XYZ file of C-alpha atoms in Angstrom:
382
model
C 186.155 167.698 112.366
C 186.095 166.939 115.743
C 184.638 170.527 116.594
C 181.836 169.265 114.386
C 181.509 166.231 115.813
C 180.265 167.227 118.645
C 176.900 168.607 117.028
C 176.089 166.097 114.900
C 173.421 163.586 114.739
C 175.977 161.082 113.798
C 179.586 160.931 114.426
C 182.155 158.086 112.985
C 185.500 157.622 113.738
C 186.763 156.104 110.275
C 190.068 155.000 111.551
C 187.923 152.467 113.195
C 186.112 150.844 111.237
C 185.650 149.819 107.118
C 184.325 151.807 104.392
C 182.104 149.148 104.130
C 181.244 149.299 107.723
C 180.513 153.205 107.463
C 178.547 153.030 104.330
C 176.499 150.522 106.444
C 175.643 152.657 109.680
C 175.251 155.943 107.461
C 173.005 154.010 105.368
C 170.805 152.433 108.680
C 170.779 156.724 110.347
C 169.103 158.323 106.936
C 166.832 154.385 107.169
C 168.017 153.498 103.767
C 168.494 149.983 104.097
C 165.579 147.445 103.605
C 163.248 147.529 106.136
C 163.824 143.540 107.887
C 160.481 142.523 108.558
C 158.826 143.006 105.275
C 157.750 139.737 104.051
C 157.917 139.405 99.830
C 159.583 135.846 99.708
C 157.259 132.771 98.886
C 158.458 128.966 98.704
C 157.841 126.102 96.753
C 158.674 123.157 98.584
C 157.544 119.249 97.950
C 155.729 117.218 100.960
C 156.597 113.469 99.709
C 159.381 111.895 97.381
C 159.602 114.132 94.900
C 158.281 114.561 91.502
C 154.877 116.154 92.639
C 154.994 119.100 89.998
C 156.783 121.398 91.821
C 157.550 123.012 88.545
C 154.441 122.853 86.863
C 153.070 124.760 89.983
C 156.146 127.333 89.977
C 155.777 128.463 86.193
C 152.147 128.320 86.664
C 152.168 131.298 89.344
C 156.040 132.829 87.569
C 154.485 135.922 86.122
C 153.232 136.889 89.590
C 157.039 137.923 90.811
C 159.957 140.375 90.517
C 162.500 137.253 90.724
C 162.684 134.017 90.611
C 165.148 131.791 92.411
C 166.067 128.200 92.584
C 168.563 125.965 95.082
C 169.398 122.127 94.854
C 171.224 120.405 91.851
C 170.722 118.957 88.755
C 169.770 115.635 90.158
C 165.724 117.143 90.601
C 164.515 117.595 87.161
C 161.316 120.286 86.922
C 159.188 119.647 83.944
C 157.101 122.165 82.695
C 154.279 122.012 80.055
C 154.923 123.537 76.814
C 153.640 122.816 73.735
C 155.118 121.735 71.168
C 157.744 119.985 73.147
C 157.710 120.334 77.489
C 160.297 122.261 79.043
C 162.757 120.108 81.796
C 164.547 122.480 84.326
C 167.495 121.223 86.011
C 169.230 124.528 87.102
C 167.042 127.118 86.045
C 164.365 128.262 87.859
C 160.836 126.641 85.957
C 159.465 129.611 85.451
C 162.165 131.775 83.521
C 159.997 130.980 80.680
C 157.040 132.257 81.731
C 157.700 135.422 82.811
C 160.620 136.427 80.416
C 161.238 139.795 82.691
C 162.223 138.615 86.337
C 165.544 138.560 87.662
C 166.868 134.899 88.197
C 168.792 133.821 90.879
C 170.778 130.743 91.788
C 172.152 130.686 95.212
C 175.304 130.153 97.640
C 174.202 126.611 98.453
C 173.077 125.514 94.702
C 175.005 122.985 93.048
C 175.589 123.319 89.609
C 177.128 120.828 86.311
C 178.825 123.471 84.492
C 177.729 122.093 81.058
C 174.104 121.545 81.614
C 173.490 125.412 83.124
C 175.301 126.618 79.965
C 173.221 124.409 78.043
C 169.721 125.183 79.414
C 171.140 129.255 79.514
C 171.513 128.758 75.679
C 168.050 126.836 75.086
C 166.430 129.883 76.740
C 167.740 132.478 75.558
C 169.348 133.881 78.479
C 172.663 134.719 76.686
C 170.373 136.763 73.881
C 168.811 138.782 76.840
C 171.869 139.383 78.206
C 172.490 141.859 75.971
C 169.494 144.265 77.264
C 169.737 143.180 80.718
C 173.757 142.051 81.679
C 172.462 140.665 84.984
C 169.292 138.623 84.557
C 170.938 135.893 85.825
C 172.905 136.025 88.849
C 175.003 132.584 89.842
C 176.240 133.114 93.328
C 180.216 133.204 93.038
C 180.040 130.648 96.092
C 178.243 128.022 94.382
C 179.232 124.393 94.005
C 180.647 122.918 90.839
C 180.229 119.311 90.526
C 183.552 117.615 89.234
C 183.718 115.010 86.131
C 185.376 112.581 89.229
C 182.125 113.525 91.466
C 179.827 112.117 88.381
C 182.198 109.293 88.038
C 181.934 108.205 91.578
C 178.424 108.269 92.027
C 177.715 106.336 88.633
C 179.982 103.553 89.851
C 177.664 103.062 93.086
C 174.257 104.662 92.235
C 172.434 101.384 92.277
C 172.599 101.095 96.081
C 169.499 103.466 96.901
C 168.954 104.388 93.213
C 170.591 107.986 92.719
C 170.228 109.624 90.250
C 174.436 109.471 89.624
C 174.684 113.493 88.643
C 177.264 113.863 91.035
C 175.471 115.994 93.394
C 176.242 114.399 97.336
C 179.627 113.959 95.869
C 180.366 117.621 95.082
C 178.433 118.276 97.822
C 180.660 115.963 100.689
C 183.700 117.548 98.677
C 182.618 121.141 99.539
C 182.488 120.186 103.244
C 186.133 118.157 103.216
C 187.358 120.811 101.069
C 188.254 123.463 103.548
C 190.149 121.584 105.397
C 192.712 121.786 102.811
C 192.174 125.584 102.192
C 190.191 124.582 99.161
C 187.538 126.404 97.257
C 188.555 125.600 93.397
C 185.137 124.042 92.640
C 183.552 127.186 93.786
C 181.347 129.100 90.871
C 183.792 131.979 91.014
C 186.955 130.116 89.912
C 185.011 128.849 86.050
C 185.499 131.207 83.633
C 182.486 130.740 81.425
C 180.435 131.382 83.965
C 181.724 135.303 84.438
C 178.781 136.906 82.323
C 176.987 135.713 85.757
C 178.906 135.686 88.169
C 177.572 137.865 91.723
C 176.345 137.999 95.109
C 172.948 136.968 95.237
C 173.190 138.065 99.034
C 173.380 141.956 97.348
C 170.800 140.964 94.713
C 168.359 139.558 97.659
C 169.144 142.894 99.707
C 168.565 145.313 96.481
C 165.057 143.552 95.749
C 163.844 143.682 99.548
C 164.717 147.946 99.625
C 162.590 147.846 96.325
C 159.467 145.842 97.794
C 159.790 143.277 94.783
C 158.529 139.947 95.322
C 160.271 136.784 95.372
C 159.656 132.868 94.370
C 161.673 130.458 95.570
C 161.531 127.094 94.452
C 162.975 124.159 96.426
C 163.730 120.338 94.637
C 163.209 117.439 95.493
C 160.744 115.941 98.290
C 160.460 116.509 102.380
C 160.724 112.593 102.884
C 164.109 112.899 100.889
C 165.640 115.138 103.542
C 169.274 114.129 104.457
C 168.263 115.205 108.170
C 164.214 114.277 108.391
C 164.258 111.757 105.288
C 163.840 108.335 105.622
C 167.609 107.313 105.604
C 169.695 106.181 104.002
C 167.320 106.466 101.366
C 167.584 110.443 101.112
C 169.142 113.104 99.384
C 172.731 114.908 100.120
C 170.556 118.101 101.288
C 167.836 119.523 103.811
C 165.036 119.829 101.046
C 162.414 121.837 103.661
C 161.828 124.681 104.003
C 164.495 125.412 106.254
C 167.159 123.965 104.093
C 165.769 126.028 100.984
C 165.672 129.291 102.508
C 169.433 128.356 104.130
C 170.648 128.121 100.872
C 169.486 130.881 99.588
C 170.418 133.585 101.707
C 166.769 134.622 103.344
C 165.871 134.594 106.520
C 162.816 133.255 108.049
C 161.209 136.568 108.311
C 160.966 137.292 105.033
C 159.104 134.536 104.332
C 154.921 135.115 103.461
C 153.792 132.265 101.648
C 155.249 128.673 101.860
C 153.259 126.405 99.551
C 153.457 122.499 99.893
C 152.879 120.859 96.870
C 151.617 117.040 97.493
C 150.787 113.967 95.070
C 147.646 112.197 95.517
C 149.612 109.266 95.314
C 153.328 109.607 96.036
C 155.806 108.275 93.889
C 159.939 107.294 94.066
C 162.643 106.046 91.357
C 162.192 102.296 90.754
C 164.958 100.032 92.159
C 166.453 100.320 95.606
C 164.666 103.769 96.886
C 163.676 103.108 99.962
C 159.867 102.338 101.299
C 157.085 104.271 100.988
C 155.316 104.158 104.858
C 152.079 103.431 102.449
C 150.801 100.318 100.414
C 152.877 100.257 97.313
C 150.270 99.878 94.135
C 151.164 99.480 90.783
C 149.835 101.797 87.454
C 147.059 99.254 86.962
C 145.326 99.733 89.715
C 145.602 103.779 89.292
C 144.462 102.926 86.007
C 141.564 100.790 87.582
C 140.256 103.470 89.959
C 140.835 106.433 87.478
C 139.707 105.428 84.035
C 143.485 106.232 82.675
C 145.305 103.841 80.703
C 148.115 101.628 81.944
C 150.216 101.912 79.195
C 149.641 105.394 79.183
C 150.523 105.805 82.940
C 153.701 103.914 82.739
C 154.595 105.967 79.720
C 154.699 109.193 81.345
C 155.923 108.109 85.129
C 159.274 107.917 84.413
C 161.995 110.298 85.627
C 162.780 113.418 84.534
C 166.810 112.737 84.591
C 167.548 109.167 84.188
C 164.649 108.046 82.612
C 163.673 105.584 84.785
C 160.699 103.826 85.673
C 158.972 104.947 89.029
C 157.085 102.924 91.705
C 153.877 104.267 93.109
C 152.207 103.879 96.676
C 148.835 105.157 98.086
C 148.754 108.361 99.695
C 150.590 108.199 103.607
C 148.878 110.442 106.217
C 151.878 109.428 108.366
C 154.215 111.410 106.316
C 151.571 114.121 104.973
C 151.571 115.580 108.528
C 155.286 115.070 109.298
C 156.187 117.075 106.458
C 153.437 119.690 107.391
C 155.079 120.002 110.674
C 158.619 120.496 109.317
C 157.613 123.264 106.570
C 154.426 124.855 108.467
C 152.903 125.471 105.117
C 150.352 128.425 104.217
C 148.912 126.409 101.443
C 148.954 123.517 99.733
C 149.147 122.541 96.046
C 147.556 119.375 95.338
C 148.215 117.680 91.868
C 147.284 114.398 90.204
C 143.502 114.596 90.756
C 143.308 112.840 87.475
C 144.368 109.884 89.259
C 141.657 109.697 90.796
C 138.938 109.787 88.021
C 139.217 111.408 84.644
C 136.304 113.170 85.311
C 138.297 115.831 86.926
C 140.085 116.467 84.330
C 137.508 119.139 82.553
C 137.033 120.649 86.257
C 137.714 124.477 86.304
C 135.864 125.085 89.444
C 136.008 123.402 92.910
C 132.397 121.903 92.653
C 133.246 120.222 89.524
C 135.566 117.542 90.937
C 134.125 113.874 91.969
C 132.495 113.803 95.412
C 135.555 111.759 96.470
C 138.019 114.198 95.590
C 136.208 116.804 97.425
C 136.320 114.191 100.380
C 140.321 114.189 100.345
C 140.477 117.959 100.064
C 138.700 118.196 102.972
C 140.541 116.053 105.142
C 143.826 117.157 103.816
C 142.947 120.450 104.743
C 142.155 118.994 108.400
C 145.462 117.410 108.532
C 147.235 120.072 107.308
C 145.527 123.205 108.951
C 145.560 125.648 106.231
C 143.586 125.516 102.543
C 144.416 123.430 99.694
C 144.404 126.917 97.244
C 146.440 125.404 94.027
C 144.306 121.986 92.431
C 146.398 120.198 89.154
C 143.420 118.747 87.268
C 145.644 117.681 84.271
C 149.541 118.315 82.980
C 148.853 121.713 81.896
C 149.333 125.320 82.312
């Protein structure tokens, strides 16, 4: 061997280093890892509060990718349209409907209620398809488990900035205090029922980039709701940009190609104690008003996705429209609710149709912003 050694075009001394270690630089010599700069990840991320139809935009463009994946918790409800009855997404990613064929993901930094994954696993049929294809899903083994005592804290003090009370910054906080006592029991990989899926979506991530397959992934929640760039306290228990999505995940910054922003022509929160707007705060009649829309109508549908609560409304804030294009640098943005601003766009299927002053706000949000408004939600449909 060492005779040999000294004509080869590669020589490891094994006592040195891991199997793993080997397989890794034989694997870079004969270039069969995934190339590193090939970009095939786009992300969904939301530029206000929340609740702008990031998941109506995510199924909408599903059956363009290999794999879908999805970060956050349970506390950002995606709603989907689907008739008869809409689809709500909590865990899953919104467009595992849609496009019945791509691999779904749910990272390292996704935090997950046990009962609610299993549940929305069962009303779509992921168990059935498990059977042709044992790893559809993948559930990163390092994933957060929120506790029956994390849901029962947060319920008792929700009220104060109106949380949703799913037990999501409590699981979270406990994953960070948790190591200090050598702790990972509310890890993924320690819940039985979750086996079937159990994995590194690390490998998964890796196997897709050597086979040039394209990935979506969709962030929750709203920019303005960041823990770090939010407007606290009234924020979330994560980093909901772009940065914090892709962190979560497991992909670096240089895979990324497309990051699109999707924005609300009029931003919205949870009713209560949420926190200001940096905008005028309206109500639904004066939407209503401006629109053509009904009130009643309005009110009906502006609730939220998990608790069911009523939501306030506030006109659209330039302030924060260009902060959160600063933090997440977007390639395009997704605008939704144009009906809000006159009915008439409503039967628009081409950019010329819309009202002169939708046009108007296009055009200046594409100032703002820098890049093209390229996605335009005329009405809650596919």
């Amino acid at each position: 061997v060492h005779t040999l050694s000294d004509d080869a075009d590669l020589s490891i001394d094994t006592e040195l280093s891991t199997k793993e270690d080997v397989f890794i630089r034989v694997a870079s010599f004969l270039k069969l890892l995934a190339p590193t700069k090939n970009r095939l990840v786009d992300v969904i991320v939301g530029g206000q509060f929340g609740s702008e139809g990031k998941g109506q935009i995510a199924a909408h463009i599903a059956p363009e990718y290999d794999c879908l994946m999805r970060v956050g918790g349970p506390n950002a409800g995606h709603t989907v349209y689907e008739e008869p009855i809409k689809d709500v997404f909590h865990l899953l990613p919104s467009g595992c409907r849609r496009n019945p064929n791509a691999k779904l993901l749910l990272g390292p930094g996704a935090v997950i209620n046990l009962d609610k994954l299993l549940e929305e696993i069962a009303n779509y049929r992921i168990i059935d398809e498990l059977a042709k294809s044992r790893k559809r899903l993948i559930i990163d083994e390092n994933a957060i488990i929120i506790r029956q005592k994390d849901i029962d804290y947060e319920q008792k003090i929700r009220k104060t900035i109106s949380s949703t009370g799913q037990g999501v910054g409590s699981a979270t906080a406990y994953n960070i205090l948790a190591r200090l006592k050598n702790n990972d029991k509310h890890k993924a990989k320690h819940y039985a029922k979750l086996e079937p899926f159990l994995g590194s979506t690390f490998d998964e991530l890796e196997n897709l980039y050597q086979n040039n397959k394209r990935i979506l992934l969709e962030g929750t929640q709203g920019t303005s709701l960041s823990l770090h760039h939010g407007i606290y306290p009234y924020v979330t228990s994560r980093d909901t940009t772009v940065s914090g999505c892709i962190s979560e995940a497991g992909i670096s910054p240089k895979r990324v190609n497309k990051i699109i922003m999707v924005t609300r022509t009029y931003p919205i929160r949870v009713g209560g104690s949420s926190g200001p707007f940096m905008s005028n705060e309206i109500d639904m009649e004066t939407i209503a008003a401006r629109s053509g829309k009904v009130a009643e109508e309005l009110k009906r549908n502006e609730k939220t996705t998990t608790t069911k609560i009523d939501r306030r409304i506030a006109e659209f804030s330039w302030q924060l429209f260009r902060k959160a294009c600063e933090l997440n640098s977007p390639t395009d943005i997704a605008l939704s609710f144009v009906d809000y601003f006159s009915t008439k766009n409503e039967k628009a299927r081409r950019y010329d149709q819309l009202t002169a002053e939708t046009r108007q706000f296009i055009e200046e949000i594409e100032r703002c912003s820098g890049v093209k408004v390229s996605l335009i939600s005329t009405c809650f449909d596919y």
